[in-house]
mmCIF file of C-alpha atoms and ligand atoms in Angstrom:
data_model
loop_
_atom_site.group_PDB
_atom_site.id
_atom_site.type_symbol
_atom_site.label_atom_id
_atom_site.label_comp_id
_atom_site.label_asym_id
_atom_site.label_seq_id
_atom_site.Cartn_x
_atom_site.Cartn_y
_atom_site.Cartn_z
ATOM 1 C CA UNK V 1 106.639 76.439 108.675
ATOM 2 C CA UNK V 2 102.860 77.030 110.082
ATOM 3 C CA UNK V 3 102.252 80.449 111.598
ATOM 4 C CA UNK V 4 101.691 78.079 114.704
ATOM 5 C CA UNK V 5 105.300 76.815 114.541
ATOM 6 C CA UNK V 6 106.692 80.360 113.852
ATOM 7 C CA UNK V 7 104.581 81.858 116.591
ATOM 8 C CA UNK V 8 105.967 79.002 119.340
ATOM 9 C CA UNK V 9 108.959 80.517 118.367
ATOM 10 C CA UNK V 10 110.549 83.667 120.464
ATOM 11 C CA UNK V 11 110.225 86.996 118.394
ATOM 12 C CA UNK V 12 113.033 89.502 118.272
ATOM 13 C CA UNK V 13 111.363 92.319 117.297
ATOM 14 C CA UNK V 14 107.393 92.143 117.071
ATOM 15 C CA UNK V 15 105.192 91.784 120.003
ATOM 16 C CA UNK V 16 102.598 88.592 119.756
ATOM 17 C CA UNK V 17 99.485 90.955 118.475
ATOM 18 C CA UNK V 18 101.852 91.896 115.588
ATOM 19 C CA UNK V 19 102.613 88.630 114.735
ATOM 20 C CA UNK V 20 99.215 87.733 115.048
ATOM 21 C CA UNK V 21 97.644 90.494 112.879
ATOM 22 C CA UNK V 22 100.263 89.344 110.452
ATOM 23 C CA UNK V 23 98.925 85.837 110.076
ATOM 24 C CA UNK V 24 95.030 86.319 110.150
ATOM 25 C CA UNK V 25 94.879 89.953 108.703
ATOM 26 C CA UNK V 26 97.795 89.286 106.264
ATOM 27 C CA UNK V 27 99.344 92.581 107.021
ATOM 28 C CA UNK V 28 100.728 94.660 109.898
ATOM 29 C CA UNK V 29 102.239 98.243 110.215
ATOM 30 C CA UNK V 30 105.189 98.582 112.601
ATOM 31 C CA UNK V 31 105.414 102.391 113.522
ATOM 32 C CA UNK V 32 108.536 105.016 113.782
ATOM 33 C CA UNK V 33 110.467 101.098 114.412
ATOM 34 C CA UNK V 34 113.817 102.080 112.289
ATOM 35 C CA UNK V 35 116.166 104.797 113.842
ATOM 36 C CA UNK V 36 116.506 108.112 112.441
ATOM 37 C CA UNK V 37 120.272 107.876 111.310
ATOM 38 C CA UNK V 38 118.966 104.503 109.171
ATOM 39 C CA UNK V 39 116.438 106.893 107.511
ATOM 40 C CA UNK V 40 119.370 109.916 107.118
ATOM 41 C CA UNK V 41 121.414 107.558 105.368
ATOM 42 C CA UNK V 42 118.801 106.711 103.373
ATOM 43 C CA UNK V 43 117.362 109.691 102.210
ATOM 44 C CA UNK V 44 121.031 111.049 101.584
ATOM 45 C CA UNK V 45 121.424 108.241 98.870
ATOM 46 C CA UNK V 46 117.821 108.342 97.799
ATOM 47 C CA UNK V 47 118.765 112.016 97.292
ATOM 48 C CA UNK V 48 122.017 111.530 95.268
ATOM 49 C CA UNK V 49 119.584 109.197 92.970
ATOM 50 C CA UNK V 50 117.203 111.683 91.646
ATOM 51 C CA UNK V 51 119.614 114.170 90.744
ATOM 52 C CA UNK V 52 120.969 111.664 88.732
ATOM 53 C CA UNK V 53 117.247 110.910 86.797
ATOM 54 C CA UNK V 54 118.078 114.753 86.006
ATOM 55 C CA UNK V 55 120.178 113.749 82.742
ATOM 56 C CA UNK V 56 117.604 110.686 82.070
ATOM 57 C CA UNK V 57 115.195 111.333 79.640
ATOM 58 C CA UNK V 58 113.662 108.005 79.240
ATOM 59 C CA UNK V 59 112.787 105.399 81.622
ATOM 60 C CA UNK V 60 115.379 102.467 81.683
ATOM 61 C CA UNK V 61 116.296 99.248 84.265
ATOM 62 C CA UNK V 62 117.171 101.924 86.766
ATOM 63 C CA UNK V 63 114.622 104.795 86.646
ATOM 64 C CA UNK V 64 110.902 104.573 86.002
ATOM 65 C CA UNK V 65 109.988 108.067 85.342
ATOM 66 C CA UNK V 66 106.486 109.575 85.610
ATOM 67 C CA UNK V 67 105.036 111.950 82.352
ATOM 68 C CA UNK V 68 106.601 115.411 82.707
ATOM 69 C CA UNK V 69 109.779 113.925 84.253
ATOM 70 C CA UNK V 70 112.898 116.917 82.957
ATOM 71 C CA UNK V 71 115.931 117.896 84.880
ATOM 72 C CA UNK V 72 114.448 120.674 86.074
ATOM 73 C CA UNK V 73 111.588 119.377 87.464
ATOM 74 C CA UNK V 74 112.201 115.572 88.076
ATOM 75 C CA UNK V 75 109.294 113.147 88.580
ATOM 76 C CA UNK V 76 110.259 109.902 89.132
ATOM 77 C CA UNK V 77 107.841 106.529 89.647
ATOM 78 C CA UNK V 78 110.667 104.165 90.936
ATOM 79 C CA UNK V 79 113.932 103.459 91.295
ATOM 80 C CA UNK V 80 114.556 99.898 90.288
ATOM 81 C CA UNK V 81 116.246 97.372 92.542
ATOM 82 C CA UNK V 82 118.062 99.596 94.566
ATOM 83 C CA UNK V 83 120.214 97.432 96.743
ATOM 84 C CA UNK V 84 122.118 97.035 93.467
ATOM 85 C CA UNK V 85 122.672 100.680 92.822
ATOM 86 C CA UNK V 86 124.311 102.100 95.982
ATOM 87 C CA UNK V 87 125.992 99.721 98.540
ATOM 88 C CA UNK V 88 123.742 101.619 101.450
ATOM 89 C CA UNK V 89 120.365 99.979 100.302
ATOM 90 C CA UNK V 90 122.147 96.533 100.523
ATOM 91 C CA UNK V 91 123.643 97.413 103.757
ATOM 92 C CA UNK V 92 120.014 98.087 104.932
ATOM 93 C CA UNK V 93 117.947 95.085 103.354
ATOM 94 C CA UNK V 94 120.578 92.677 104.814
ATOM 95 C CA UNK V 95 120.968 94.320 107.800
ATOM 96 C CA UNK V 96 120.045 92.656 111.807
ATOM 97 C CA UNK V 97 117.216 94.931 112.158
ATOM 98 C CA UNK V 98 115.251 93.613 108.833
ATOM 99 C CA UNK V 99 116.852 89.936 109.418
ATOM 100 C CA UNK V 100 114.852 90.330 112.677
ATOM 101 C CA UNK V 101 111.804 91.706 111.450
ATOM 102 C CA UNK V 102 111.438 89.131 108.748
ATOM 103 C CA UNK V 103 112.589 85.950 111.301
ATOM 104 C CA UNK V 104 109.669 87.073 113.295
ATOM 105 C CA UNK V 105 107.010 86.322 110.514
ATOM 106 C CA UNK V 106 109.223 83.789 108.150
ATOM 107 C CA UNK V 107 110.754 81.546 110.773
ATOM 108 C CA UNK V 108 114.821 80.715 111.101
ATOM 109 C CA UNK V 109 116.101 81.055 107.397
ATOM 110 C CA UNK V 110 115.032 84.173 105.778
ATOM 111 C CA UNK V 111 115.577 84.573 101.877
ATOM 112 C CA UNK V 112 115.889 88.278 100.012
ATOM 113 C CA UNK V 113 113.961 88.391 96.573
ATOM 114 C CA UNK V 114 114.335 91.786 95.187
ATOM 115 C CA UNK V 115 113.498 95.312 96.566
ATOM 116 C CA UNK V 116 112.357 98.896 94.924
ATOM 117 C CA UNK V 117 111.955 102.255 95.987
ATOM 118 C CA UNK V 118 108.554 103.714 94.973
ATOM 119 C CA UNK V 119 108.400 107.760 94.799
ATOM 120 C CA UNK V 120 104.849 108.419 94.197
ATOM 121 C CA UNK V 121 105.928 112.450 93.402
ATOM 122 C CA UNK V 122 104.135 115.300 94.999
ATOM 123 C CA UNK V 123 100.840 115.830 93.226
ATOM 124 C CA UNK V 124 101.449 113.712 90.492
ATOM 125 C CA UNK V 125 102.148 110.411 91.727
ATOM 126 C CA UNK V 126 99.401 107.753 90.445
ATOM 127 C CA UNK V 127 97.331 105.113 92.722
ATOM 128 C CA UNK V 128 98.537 101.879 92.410
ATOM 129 C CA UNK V 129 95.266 99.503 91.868
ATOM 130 C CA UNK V 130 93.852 96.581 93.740
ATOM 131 C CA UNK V 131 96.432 93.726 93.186
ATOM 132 C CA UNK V 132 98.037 91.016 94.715
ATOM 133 C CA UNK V 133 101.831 90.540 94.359
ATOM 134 C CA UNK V 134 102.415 86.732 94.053
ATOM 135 C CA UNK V 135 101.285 86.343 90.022
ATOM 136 C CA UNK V 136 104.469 88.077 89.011
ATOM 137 C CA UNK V 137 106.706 86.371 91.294
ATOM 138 C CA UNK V 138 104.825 83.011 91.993
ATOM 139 C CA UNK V 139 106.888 80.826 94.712
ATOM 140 C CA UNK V 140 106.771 76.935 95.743
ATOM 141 C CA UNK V 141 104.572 78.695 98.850
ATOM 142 C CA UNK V 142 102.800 81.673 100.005
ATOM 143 C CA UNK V 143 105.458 82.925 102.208
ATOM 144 C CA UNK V 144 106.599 86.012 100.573
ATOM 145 C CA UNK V 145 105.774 88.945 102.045
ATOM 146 C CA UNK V 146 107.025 92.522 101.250
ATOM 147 C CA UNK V 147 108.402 95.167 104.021
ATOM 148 C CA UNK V 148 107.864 98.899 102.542
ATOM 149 C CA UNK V 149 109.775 101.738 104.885
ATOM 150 C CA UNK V 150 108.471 104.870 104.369
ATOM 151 C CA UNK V 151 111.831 107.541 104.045
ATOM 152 C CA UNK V 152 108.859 110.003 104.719
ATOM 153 C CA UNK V 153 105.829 110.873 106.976
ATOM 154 C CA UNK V 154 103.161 109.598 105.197
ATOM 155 C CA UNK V 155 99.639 110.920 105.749
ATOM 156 C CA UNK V 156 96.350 109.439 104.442
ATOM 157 C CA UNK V 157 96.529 112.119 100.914
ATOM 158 C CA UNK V 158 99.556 111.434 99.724
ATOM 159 C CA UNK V 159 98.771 107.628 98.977
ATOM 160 C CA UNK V 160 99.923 105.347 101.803
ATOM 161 C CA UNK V 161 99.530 101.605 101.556
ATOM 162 C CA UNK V 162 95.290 100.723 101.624
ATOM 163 C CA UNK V 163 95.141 96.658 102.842
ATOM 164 C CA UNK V 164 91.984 94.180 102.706
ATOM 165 C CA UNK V 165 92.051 92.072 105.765
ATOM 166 C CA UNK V 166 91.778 88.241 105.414
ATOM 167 C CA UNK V 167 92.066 88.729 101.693
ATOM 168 C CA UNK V 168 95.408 86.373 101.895
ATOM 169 C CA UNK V 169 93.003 83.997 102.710
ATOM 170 C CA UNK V 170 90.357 84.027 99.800
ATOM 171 C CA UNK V 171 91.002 83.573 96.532
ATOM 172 C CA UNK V 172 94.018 84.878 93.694
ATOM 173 C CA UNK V 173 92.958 86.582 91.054
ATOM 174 C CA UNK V 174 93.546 87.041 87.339
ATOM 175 C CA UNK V 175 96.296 90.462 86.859
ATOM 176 C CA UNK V 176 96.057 89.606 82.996
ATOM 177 C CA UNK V 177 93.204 91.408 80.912
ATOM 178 C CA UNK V 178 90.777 90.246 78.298
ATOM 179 C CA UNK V 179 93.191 90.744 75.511
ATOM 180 C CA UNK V 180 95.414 88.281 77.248
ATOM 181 C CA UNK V 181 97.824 91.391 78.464
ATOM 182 C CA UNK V 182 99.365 91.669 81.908
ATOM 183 C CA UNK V 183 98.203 94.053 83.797
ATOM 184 C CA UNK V 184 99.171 93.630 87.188
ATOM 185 C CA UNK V 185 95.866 94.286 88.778
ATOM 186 C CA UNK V 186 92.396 92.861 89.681
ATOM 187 C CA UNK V 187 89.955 93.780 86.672
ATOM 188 C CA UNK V 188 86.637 95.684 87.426
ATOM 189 C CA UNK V 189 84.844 92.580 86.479
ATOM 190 C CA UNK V 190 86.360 90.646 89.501
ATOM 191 C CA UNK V 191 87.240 93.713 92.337
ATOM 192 C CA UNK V 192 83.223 92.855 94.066
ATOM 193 C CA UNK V 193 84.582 90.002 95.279
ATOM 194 C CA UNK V 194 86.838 91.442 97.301
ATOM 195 C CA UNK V 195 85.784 93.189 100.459
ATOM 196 C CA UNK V 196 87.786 96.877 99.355
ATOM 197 C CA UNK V 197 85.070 98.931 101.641
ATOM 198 C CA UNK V 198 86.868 96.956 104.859
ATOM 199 C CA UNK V 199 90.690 98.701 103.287
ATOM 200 C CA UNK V 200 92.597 99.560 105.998
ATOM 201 C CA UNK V 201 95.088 102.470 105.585
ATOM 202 C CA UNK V 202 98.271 102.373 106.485
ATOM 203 C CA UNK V 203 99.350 105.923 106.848
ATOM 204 C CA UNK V 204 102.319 106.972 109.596
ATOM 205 C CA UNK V 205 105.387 107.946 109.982
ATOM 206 C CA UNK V 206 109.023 108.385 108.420
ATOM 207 C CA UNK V 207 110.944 105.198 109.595
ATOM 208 C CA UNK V 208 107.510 103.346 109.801
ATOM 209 C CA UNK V 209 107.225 100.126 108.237
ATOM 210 C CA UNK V 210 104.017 98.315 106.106
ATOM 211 C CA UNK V 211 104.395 94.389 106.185
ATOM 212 C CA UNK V 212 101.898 92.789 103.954
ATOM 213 C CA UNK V 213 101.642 89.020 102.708
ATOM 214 C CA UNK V 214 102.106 88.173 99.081
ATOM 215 C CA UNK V 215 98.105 86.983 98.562
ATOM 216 C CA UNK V 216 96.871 90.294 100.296
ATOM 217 C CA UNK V 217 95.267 92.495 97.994
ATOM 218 C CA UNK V 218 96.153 95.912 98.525
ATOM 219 C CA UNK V 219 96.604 98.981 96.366
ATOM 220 C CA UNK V 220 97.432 103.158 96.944
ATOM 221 C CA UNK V 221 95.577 106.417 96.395
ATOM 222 C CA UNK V 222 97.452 108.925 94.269
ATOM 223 C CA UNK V 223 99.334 111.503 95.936
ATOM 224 C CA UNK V 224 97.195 114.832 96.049
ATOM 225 C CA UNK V 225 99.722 115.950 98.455
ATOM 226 C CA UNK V 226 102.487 119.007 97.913
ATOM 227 C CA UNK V 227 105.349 116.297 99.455
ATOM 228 C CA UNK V 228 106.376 112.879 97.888
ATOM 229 C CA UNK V 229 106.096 109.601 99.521
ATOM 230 C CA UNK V 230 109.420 107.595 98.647
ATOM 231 C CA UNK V 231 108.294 103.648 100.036
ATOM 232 C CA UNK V 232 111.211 101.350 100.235
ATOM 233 C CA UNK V 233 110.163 98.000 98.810
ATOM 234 C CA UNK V 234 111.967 95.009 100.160
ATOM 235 C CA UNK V 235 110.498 91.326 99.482
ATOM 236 C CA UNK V 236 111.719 88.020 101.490
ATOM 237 C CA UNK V 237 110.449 84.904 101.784
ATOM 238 C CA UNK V 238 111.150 81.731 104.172
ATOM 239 C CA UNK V 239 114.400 80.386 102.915
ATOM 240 C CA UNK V 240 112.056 77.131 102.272
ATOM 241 C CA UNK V 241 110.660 78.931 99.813
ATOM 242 C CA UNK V 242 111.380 78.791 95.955
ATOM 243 C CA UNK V 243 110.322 81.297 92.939
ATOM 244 C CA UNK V 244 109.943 78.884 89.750
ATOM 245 C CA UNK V 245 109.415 81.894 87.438
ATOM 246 C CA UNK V 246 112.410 84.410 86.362
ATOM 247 C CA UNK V 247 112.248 87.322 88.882
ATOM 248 C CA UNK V 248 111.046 91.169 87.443
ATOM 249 C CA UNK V 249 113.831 93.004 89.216
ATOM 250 C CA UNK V 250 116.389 90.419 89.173
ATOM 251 C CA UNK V 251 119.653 91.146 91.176
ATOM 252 C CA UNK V 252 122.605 89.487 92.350
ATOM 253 C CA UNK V 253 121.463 89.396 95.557
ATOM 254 C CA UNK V 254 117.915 86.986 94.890
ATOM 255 C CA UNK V 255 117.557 84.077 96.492
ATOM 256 C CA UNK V 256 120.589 85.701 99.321
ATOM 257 C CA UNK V 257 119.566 84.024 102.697
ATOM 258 C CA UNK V 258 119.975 87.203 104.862
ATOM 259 C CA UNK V 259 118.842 84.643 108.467
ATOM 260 C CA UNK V 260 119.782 81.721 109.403
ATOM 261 C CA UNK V 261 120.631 78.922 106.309
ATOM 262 C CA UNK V 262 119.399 77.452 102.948
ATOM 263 C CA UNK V 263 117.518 74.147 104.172
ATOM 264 C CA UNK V 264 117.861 70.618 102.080
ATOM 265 C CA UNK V 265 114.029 70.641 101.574
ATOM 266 C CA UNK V 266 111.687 73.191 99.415
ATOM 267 C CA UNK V 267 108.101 73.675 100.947
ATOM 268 C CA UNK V 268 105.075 73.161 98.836
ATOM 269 C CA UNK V 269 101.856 74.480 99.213
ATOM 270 C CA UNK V 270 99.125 73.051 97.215
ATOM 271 C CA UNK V 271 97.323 75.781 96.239
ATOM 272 C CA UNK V 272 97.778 76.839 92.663
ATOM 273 C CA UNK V 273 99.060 80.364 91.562
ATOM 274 C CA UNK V 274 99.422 82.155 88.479
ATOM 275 C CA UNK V 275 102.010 82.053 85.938
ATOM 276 C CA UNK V 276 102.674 85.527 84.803
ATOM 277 C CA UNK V 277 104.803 86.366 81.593
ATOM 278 C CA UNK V 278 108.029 85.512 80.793
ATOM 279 C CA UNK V 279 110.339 88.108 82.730
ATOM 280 C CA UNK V 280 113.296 86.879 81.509
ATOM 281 C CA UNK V 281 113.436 89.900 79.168
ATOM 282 C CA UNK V 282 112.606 92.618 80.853
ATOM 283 C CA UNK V 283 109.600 94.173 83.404
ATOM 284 C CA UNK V 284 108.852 98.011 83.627
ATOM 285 C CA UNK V 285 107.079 98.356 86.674
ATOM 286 C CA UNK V 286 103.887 97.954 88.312
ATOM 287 C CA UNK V 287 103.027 101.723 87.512
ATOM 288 C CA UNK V 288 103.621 101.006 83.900
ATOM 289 C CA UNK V 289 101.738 97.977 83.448
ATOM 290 C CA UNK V 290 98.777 99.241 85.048
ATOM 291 C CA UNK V 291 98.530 102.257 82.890
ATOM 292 C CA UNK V 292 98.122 99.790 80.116
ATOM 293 C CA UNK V 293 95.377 97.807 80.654
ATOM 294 C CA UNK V 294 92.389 97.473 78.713
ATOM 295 C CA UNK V 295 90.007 95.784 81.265
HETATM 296 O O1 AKG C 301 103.854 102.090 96.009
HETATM 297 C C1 AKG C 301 102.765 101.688 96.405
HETATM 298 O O2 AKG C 301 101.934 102.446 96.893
HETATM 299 C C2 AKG C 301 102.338 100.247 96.311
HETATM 300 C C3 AKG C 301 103.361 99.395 95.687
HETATM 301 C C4 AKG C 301 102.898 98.040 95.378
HETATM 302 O O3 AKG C 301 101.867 97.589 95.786
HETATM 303 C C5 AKG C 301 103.738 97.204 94.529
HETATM 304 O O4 AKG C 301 104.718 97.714 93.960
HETATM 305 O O5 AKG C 301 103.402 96.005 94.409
#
């Protein structure tokens, strides 16, 4: 669907400015919009996961932990696909409130891709450079877009969300670097060509949400901060919409339509995209590709 059709269409949750920021800024931050007892629950469960990391020692499909990482002083860097490691996180990915959310911006049928939960740990947790997402999930269209909740308040040091607006409307750029090695983020060479000085920041609340497109670039400060900044990552696309590469955080749940139902007909848009590696064996993280690169 055209952001024209899914604007003619009644919104559940978002008023029309939010929808519209959505479409021609290619992000939008919905403040304090889930309920306390959602963010309880998860925070209890977010809870029970770290002391688990206590007795991990090296990062695996579950944990991604940050240098330093022991069990008495646990750092983590993510918490892979979550909504397969605790019932709760499901619950809340598939639940009305995010069905809503995402019908307002997808349209009718609303698919689930994968989800993590990003800690960036008090005073250690890195930035996350300029990138886009779509190159390591490419899609039949540009649909995708990615809902993170912060379980926190999240002020301006401890590495909220930074957005370029209109940048889901320019061009996609290369996350590989010049030894041919994903990297999962714009290289130095390229980052002039996008407008970074305009970066909004998307600081605000526990229970606040960040909603930004799958061609917007956008990247976070590290945490100076003595608190952590959990961000719960979910990703959904129109149900129209197809990945045609094998997903890094695969779960049982991809490709679940959460909204409305799985249509007869894929949507195509012509623009081309970026194949990234072969995932079918494995992806670390974001955090641990980007430490790699040679740029
Ligand atoms: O955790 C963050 O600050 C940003 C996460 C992000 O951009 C990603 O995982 O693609």
């Amino acid at each position: 669907m055209t952001p024209e059709q899914i604007l003619a269409r009644p919104a559940k949750i978002l008023n029309d400015a939010q929808r519209r920021d959505y479409f021609d800024k290619g992000y939008v931050m919905l403040a304090s919009i889930i309920p306390q007892d959602w963010i309880d629950r998860l925070l209890t469960v977010t809870s029970s996961f770290v002391e688990k990391s206590k007795s991990v020692t090296k990062s695996n499909n579950v944990f991604d932990l940050d240098t330093g990482h022991s069990a008495e002083k646990p750092k983590l860097r993510r918490l892979s696909s979550p909504v397969d490691q605790d019932a709760t996180y499901w619950e809340f990915a598939s639940s009305d409130l995010m069905a809503d959310i995402a019908e307002d911006l997808l349209g009718p049928n609303v698919k689930f891709h994968h989800s993590k939960l990003n800690f960036k740990w008090a005073e250690a947790g890195q930035e996350v450079k300029w990138h886009q997402d779509i190159q390591a999930w490419p899609h039949t269209d540009y649909s995708p877009l990615t809902m993170g909740i912060y379980l926190q308040d999240t002020s301006k040091e401890m590495g909220p969300l930074l957005c370029v607006p209109g940048s889901h409307e320019n061009e996609l750029f290369d996350h590989f670097d010049k030894n041919g090695k994903w990297v999962g983020h714009i290289s130095d060479a390229d980052l002039p060509r996008v407008a970074t000085a305009n970066a909004e920041m998307l600081a605000g609340p526990a229970g606040s949400i960040t909603i930004h497109n799958c061609r917007t670039v956008h990247a976070s400060e590290p945490n100076l901060s003595p608190r952590g900044r959990p961000l719960l990552l979910h990703t959904y696309s129109a149900g129209e919409s197809f990945p045609y590469t094998p997903n890094p955080i695969p779960s049982p749940h991809s490709g679940e339509i959460i909204r409305g139902q799985r249509p007869k007909w894929a949507n195509h848009d012509p623009r081309p995209c970026m194949v990234p590696p072969d995932w079918s064996g494995g992806y670390g993280s974001i955090f641990a590709a980007q430490s790699k690169s040679a740029m």
